[in-house]
Amino acid sequence: MKRKPKVAVFASGSGSNFQVIVDAAHSGELHAEIVAIVTDKPLALVVERATKAGVSVVALQPKEFPSKADYEAAILTELTNLEVEWLVLAGYMRLIGNTLLSAFANRIVNIHPSLLPAFPGKDAIGQALAYGVKVTGVTVHYVDAGMDTGSIISQQAVEVVDGDLEKTEQRIHAVEHELYTKTLQQLWSRGPLDVGHEGVAKFLGPAFCDE
Ligand code: GAR
């Protein structure tokens, strides 16, 4: 039996992806232990969801720290105490800085509501509708220093509901919930996916060995 990776989910909002991930971990569908959520928004709904699920909450606001490096160093202290090995971003609306990137090299993943490289950044679904595309989608990717620029792990297309933001969002979220769990499960149980990045693929091979 492979050891379960210890995971922290980063989220700033409602946390529907967090909920699906934590439920899948509890049911055994996802071979992982969700040990913490990290949020920059102490009042976000995700905090309530985490408390109900018995998951530790690390709620720190960047404005409480003199610099981004200090903010991330404080997060890193908490994550080290909890022995966290992977970071899963699920609606965390900040760029990850060097402190966390180097501590978790090739072990940070994000979900984004578009077919990257189209529509990076905030309000990706609104951007897609404003552009008038007929098909958008969901991307799961590794995190690097850029805005939604890391190596792509998985993608799924979603048809836009003509001009209807709410219905398109619902479709996207439904796909996100399925794709994220499936992708993470593959990542942690079956070794490397097609990540299009030799260094990352090499790294992932022995990432989780039997205890
Ligand atoms: C999700 O749609 C996620 O893809 C998006 O935030 C939403 C969070 O929803 N993330 C980004 O836009 C990152 N650039 P949730 O709080 O219900 O999981």
CSV table of N, CA and C and ligand atoms in Angstrom, one decimal, residues 13-18 90-93 110-113 121 125 148 172-173 176-177, ligand 1:
chain,number,residue,atom,x,y,z
A,13,GLY,N,-11.9,31.3,-1.7
A,13,GLY,CA,-13.4,31.6,-1.9
A,13,GLY,C,-14.3,30.6,-1.3
A,14,SER,N,-15.2,30.1,-2.2
A,14,SER,CA,-16.3,29.3,-1.7
A,14,SER,C,-15.8,27.8,-1.3
A,15,GLY,N,-14.8,27.4,-2.0
A,15,GLY,CA,-14.2,26.1,-1.7
A,15,GLY,C,-15.0,24.9,-2.2
A,16,SER,N,-15.7,25.0,-3.3
A,16,SER,CA,-16.4,23.8,-3.8
A,16,SER,C,-15.4,22.8,-4.2
A,17,ASN,N,-14.3,23.2,-4.8
A,17,ASN,CA,-13.3,22.2,-5.2
A,17,ASN,C,-12.6,21.6,-4.0
A,18,PHE,N,-12.4,22.4,-2.9
A,18,PHE,CA,-11.8,21.8,-1.7
A,18,PHE,C,-12.8,20.7,-1.2
A,90,ALA,N,-6.9,25.7,-5.2
A,90,ALA,CA,-8.2,25.5,-5.6
A,90,ALA,C,-9.0,26.9,-5.4
A,91,GLY,N,-8.8,27.8,-6.4
A,91,GLY,CA,-9.4,29.1,-6.2
A,91,GLY,C,-8.6,30.0,-5.3
A,92,TYR,N,-7.3,29.8,-5.2
A,92,TYR,CA,-6.4,30.7,-4.4
A,92,TYR,C,-6.0,31.8,-5.4
A,93,MET,N,-6.4,33.0,-5.1
A,93,MET,CA,-6.3,34.1,-6.1
A,93,MET,C,-5.0,34.9,-5.9
A,110,ASN,N,-2.4,23.5,-9.7
A,110,ASN,CA,-3.5,24.5,-9.7
A,110,ASN,C,-4.6,24.1,-10.7
A,111,ILE,N,-5.8,24.5,-10.4
A,111,ILE,CA,-6.9,24.3,-11.4
A,111,ILE,C,-7.3,25.7,-11.9
A,112,HIS,N,-7.6,25.8,-13.2
A,112,HIS,CA,-7.9,27.1,-13.8
A,112,HIS,C,-9.1,26.9,-14.7
A,113,PRO,N,-10.1,27.8,-14.7
A,113,PRO,CA,-11.3,27.6,-15.5
A,113,PRO,C,-11.3,28.1,-16.9
A,121,GLY,N,-5.4,34.2,-15.6
A,121,GLY,CA,-5.7,35.3,-14.6
A,121,GLY,C,-7.1,35.3,-14.1
A,125,ILE,N,-13.8,32.8,-16.9
A,125,ILE,CA,-15.0,32.5,-17.6
A,125,ILE,C,-15.6,33.7,-18.2
A,148,ASP,N,-0.6,31.4,-14.3
A,148,ASP,CA,-1.2,30.2,-15.0
A,148,ASP,C,-0.4,29.7,-16.1
A,172,ILE,N,-18.7,24.5,-15.9
A,172,ILE,CA,-17.2,24.5,-15.7
A,172,ILE,C,-17.0,23.9,-14.3
A,173,HIS,N,-17.7,24.3,-13.3
A,173,HIS,CA,-17.5,23.8,-11.9
A,173,HIS,C,-17.7,22.3,-11.9
A,176,GLU,N,-14.7,20.8,-13.3
A,176,GLU,CA,-13.6,20.9,-12.4
A,176,GLU,C,-13.6,19.9,-11.3
A,177,HIS,N,-14.8,19.7,-10.7
A,177,HIS,CA,-14.9,18.8,-9.6
A,177,HIS,C,-14.4,17.4,-10.0
B,1,GAR,C1,-12.6,27.7,-9.6
B,1,GAR,O1,-13.4,27.9,-10.8
B,1,GAR,C2,-11.1,27.7,-10.0
B,1,GAR,O2,-10.9,27.2,-11.2
B,1,GAR,C3,-10.9,29.2,-10.0
B,1,GAR,O3,-11.6,29.7,-8.9
B,1,GAR,C4,-12.7,28.9,-8.7
B,1,GAR,C5,-12.8,28.5,-7.3
B,1,GAR,O4,-14.0,27.9,-7.0
B,1,GAR,N1,-9.5,29.5,-10.0
B,1,GAR,C6,-8.9,30.5,-10.7
B,1,GAR,O5,-9.6,31.3,-11.4
B,1,GAR,C7,-7.4,30.6,-10.6
B,1,GAR,N2,-6.9,31.4,-11.6
B,1,GAR,P1,-14.3,27.1,-5.6
B,1,GAR,O6,-13.9,28.1,-4.5
B,1,GAR,O7,-15.8,26.9,-5.6
B,1,GAR,O8,-13.5,25.9,-5.6
